[in-house]
Short mmCIF file of C-alpha atoms in Angstrom, two decimals:
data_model
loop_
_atom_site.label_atom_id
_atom_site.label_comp_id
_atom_site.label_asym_id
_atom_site.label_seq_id
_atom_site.Cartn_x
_atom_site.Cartn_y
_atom_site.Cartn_z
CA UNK A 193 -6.81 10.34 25.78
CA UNK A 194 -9.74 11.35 23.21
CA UNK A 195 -8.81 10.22 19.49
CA UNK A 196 -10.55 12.65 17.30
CA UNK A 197 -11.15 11.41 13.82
CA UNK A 198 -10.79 13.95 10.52
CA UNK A 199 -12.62 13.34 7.31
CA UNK A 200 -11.01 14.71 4.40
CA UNK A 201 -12.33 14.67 0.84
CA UNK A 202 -10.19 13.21 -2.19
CA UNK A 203 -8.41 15.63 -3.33
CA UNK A 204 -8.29 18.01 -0.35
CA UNK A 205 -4.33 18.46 1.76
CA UNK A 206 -2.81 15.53 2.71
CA UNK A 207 -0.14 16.69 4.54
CA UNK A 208 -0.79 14.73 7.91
CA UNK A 209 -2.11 11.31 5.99
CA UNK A 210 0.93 11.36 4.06
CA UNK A 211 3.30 12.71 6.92
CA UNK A 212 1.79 10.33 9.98
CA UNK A 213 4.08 7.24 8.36
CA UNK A 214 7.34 8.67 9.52
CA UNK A 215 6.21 8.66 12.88
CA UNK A 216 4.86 5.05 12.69
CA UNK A 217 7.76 3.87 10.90
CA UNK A 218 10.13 5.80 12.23
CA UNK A 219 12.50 2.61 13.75
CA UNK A 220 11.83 -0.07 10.89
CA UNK A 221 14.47 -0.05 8.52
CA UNK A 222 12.49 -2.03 5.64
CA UNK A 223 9.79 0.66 5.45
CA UNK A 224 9.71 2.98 2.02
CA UNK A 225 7.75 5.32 1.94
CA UNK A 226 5.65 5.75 -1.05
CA UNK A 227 6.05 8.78 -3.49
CA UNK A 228 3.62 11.92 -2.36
CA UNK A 229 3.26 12.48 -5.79
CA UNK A 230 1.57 8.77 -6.29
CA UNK A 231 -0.62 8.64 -3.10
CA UNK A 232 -2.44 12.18 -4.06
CA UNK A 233 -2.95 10.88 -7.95
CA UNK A 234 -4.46 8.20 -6.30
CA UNK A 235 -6.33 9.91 -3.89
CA UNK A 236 -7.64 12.23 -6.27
CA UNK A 237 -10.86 12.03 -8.51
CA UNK A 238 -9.28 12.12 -11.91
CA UNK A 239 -8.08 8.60 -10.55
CA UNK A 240 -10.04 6.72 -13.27
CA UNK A 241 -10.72 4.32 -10.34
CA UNK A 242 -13.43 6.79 -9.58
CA UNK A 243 -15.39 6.63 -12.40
CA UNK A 244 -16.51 3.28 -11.02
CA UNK A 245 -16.04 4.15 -7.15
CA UNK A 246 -16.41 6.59 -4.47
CA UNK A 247 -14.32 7.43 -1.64
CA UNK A 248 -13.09 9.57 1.64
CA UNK A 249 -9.90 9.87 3.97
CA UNK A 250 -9.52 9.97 7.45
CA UNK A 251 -6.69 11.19 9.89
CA UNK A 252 -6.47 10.22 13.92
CA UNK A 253 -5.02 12.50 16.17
CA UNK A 254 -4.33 12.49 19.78
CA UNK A 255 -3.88 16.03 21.27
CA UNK A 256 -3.47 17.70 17.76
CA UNK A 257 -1.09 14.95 16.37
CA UNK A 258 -1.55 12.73 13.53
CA UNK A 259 -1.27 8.98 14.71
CA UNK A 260 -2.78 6.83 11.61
CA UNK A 261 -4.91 7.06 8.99
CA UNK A 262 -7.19 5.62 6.81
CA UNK A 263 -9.28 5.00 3.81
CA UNK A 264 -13.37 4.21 2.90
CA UNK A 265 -14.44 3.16 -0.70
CA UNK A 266 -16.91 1.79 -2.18
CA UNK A 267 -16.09 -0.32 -5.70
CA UNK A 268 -19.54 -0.35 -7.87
CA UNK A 269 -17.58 -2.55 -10.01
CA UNK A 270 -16.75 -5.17 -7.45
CA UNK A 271 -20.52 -4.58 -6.16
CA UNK A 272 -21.52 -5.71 -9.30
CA UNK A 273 -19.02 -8.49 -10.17
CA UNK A 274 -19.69 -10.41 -6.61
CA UNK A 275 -23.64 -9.30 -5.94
CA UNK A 276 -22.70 -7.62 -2.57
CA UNK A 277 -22.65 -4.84 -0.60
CA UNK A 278 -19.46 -4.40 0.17
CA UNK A 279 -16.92 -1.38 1.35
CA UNK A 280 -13.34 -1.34 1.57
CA UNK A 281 -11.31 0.02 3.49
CA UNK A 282 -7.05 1.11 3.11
CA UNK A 283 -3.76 2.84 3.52
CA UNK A 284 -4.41 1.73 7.09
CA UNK A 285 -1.31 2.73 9.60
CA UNK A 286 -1.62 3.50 12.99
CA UNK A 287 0.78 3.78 15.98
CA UNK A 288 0.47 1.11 18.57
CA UNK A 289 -2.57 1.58 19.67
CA UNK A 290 -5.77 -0.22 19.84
CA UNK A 291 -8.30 2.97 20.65
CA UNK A 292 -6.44 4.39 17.54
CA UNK A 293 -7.26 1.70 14.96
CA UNK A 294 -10.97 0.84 16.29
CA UNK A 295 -11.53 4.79 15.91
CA UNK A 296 -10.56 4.97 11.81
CA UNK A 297 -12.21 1.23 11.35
CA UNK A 298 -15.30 2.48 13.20
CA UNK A 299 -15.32 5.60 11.54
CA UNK A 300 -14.99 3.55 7.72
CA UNK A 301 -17.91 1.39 8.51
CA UNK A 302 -19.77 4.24 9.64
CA UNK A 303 -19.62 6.20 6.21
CA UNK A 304 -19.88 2.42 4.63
CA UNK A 305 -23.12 1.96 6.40
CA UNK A 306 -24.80 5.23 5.71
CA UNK A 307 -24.07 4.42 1.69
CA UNK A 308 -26.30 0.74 2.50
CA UNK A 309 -23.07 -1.01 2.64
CA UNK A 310 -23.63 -4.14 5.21
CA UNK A 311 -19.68 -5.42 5.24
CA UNK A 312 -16.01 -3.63 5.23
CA UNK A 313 -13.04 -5.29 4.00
CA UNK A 314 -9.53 -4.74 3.89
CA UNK A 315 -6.95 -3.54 3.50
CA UNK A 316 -7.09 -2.65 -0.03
CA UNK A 317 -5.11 0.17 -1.34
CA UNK A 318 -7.39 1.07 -3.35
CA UNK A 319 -8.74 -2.10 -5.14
CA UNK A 320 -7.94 -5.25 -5.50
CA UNK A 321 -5.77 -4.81 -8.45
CA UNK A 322 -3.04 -2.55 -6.08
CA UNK A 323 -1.81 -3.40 -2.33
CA UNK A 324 -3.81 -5.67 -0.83
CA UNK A 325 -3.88 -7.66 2.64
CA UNK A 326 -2.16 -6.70 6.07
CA UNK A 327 1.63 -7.81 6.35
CA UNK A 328 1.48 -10.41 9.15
CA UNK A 329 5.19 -12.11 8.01
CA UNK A 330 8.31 -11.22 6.12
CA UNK A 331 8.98 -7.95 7.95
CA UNK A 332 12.44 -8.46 8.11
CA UNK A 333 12.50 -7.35 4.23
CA UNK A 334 11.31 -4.20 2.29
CA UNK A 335 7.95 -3.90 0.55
CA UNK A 336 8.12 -4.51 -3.62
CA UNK A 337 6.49 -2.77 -5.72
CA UNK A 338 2.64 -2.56 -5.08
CA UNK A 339 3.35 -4.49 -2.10
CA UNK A 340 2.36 -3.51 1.42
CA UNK A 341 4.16 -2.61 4.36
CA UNK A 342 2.96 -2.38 7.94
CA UNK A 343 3.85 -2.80 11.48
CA UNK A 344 3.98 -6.32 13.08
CA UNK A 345 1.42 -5.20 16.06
CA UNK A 346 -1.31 -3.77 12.65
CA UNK A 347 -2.68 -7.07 11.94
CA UNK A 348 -3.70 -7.27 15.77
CA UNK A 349 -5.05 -4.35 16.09
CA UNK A 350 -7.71 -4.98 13.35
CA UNK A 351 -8.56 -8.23 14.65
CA UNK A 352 -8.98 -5.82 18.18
CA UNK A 353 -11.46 -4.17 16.17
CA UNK A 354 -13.58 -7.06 15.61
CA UNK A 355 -12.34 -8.17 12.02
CA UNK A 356 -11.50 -11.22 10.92
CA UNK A 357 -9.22 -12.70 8.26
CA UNK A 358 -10.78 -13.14 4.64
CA UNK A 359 -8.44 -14.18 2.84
CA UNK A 360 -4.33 -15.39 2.86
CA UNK A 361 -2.53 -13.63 0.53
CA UNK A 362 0.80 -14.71 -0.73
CA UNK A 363 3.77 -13.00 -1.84
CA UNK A 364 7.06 -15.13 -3.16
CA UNK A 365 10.47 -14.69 -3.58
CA UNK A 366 12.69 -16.26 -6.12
CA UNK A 367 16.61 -15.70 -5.71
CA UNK A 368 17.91 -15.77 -8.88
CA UNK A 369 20.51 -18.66 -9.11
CA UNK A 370 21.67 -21.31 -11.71
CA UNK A 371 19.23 -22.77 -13.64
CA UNK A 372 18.70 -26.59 -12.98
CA UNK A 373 19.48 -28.90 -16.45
CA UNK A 374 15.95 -29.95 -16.76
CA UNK A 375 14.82 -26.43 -16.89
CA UNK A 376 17.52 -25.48 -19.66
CA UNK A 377 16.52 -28.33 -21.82
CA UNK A 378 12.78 -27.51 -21.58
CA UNK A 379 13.91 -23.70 -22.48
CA UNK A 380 16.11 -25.14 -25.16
CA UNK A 381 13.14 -27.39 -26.65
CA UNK A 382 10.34 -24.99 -26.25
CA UNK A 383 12.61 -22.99 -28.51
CA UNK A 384 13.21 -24.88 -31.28
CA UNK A 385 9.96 -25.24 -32.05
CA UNK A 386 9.31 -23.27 -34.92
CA UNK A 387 5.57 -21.79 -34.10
CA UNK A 388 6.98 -20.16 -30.89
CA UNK A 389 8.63 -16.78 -30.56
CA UNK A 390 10.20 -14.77 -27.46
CA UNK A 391 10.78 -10.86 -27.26
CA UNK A 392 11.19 -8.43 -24.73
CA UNK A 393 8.53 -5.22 -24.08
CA UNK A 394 8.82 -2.67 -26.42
CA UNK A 395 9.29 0.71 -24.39
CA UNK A 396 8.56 2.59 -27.48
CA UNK A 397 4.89 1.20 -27.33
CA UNK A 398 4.42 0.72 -23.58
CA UNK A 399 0.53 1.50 -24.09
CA UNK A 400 -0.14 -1.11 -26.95
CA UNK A 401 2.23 -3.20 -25.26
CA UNK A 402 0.50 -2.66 -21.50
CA UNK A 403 -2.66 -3.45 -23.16
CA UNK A 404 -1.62 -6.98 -24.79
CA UNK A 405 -0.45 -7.59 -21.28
CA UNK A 406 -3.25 -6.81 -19.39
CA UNK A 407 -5.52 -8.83 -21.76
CA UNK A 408 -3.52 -11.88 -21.08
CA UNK A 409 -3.65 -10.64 -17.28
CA UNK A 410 -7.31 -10.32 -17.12
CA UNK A 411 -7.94 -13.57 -19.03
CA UNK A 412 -5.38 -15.69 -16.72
CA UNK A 413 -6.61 -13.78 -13.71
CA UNK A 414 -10.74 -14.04 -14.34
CA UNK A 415 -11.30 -16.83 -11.62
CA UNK A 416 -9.33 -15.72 -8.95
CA UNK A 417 -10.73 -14.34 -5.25
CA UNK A 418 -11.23 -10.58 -5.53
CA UNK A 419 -10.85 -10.18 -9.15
CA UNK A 420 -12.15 -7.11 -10.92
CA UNK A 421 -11.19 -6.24 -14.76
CA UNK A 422 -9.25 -2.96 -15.31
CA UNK A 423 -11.49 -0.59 -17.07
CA UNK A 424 -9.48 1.41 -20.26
CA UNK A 425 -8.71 4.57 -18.40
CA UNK A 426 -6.89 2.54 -15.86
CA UNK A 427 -5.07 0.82 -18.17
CA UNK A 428 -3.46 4.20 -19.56
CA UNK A 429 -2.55 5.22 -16.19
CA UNK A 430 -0.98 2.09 -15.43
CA UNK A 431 1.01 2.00 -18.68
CA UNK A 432 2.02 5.75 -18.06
CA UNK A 433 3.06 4.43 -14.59
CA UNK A 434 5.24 1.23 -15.74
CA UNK A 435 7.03 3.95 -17.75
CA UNK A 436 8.85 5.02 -14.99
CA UNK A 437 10.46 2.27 -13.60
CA UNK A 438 10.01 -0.39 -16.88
CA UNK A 439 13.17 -2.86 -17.67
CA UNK A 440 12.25 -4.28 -20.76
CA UNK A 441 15.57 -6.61 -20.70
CA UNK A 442 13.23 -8.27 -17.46
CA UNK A 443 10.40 -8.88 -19.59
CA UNK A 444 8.84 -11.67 -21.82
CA UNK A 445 6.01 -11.63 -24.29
CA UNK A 446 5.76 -15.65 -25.81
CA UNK A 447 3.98 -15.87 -28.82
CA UNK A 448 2.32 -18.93 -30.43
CA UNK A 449 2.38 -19.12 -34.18
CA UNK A 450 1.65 -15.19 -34.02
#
């Protein structure tokens, strides 16, 4: 059967891009799906990801019914960063089927390619600072927070398409469990020094404090693959994000002599 690709712009109805996932994941118990409120901010242009990017969605149906979807964007920031040429694409889901996925992939480096793009890479949901990489083990479990989730068969079918893998991306999981005696006396030592001092995130100043973060994030993170510095207006959206689900009892900000 004929899989006719869609092209929608950002910001247009989403309504079988964001629907098409409970058909996918219909019998996996881990999946969750993501907020519809989230996915069309971030498909959106007043996504300040935008102001440094360009993008477009596309749906696959089979007889009239959604059966995956898919992103194309281009980064200018990454462009720029790396010296290449490069297009991305993401929020890749498809059913089990290998016509399916080579359809949206074809149809990404297609729009790529007519922007002088000469390589696609992904997924990347939108950037490399949100979900990144194809889930390939650990489905047993649920996705964290920007985390992806996909079917066991999705990492074959892009390879079916011709890709191949770029990069391994971890994700680890720490059970939280008594703390061994060397550890305590470190914690114990580290705090009696006098130039050192420990407080939680201050929710009343989650855009000051979001920014101190970031700073140390960006300056920790500067030589690792993929990495691309937030710009300002994505800061504020992230710190307007965090608000909603922020602990500050599980945070830490360790200051040296101020």
């Amino acid at each position: 059967m004929t899989v006719e690709i869609r092209e929608l712009s950002l910001g247009a109805r989403l309504d079988d891009f964001l629907n098409v996932v409970d058909r996918i994941y219909a019998d996996d118990p881990q999946y969750v799906r993501p907020l519809d409120f989230d996915i069309k901010g971030r498909l959106s242009r007043k996504n300040p990801f935008f102001e440094h990017a360009e993008g477009t969605i596309f749906t696959a149906h089979r007889d009239g019914v959604c059966v995956g979807r898919a992103t194309a964007q281009i980064d200018r920031a990454w462009n720029e960063r790396y010296g290449e040429k490069t297009a991305f694409f993401g929020f890749f889901d498809t059913i089990d089927d290998v016509d399916v996925s080579r359809s949206l992939l074809n149809a990404a480096g297609a729009w790529a390619r007519k922007r002088g793009m000469s390589r696609l890479l992904g997924p990347m949901s939108l950037s490399s600072n949100e979900e990144m990489g194809c889930l390939v083990d650990g489905f047993d479990r649920p996705p964290m927070v920007l985390m992806p989730h996909h079917r066991a068969y999705q990492g074959g079918l892009i390879e079916a398409a011709g890709f191949t893998k770029a990069k391994d991306v971890y994700a680890w999981r720490y059970v939280v469990g008594g703390l061994p005696e060397r550890a305590k006396k470190a914690s114990q030592a580290i705090k009696a020094l006098p130039e050192i001092t420990a407080r939680h995130l201050d929710k009343s100043k989650v855009a000051e404090e979001v920014e101190l973060v970031m700073d140390i994030f960006n300056d920790a993170w500067s030589e690792n693959w993929g990495y691309v510095p937030m710009t300002r207006a994505e800061l504020s959206k992230l710190a307007d994000e965090f608000k909603l689900m922020l602990v500050p009892e599980l945070t830490y900000i360790v200051s040296i002599d101020g």
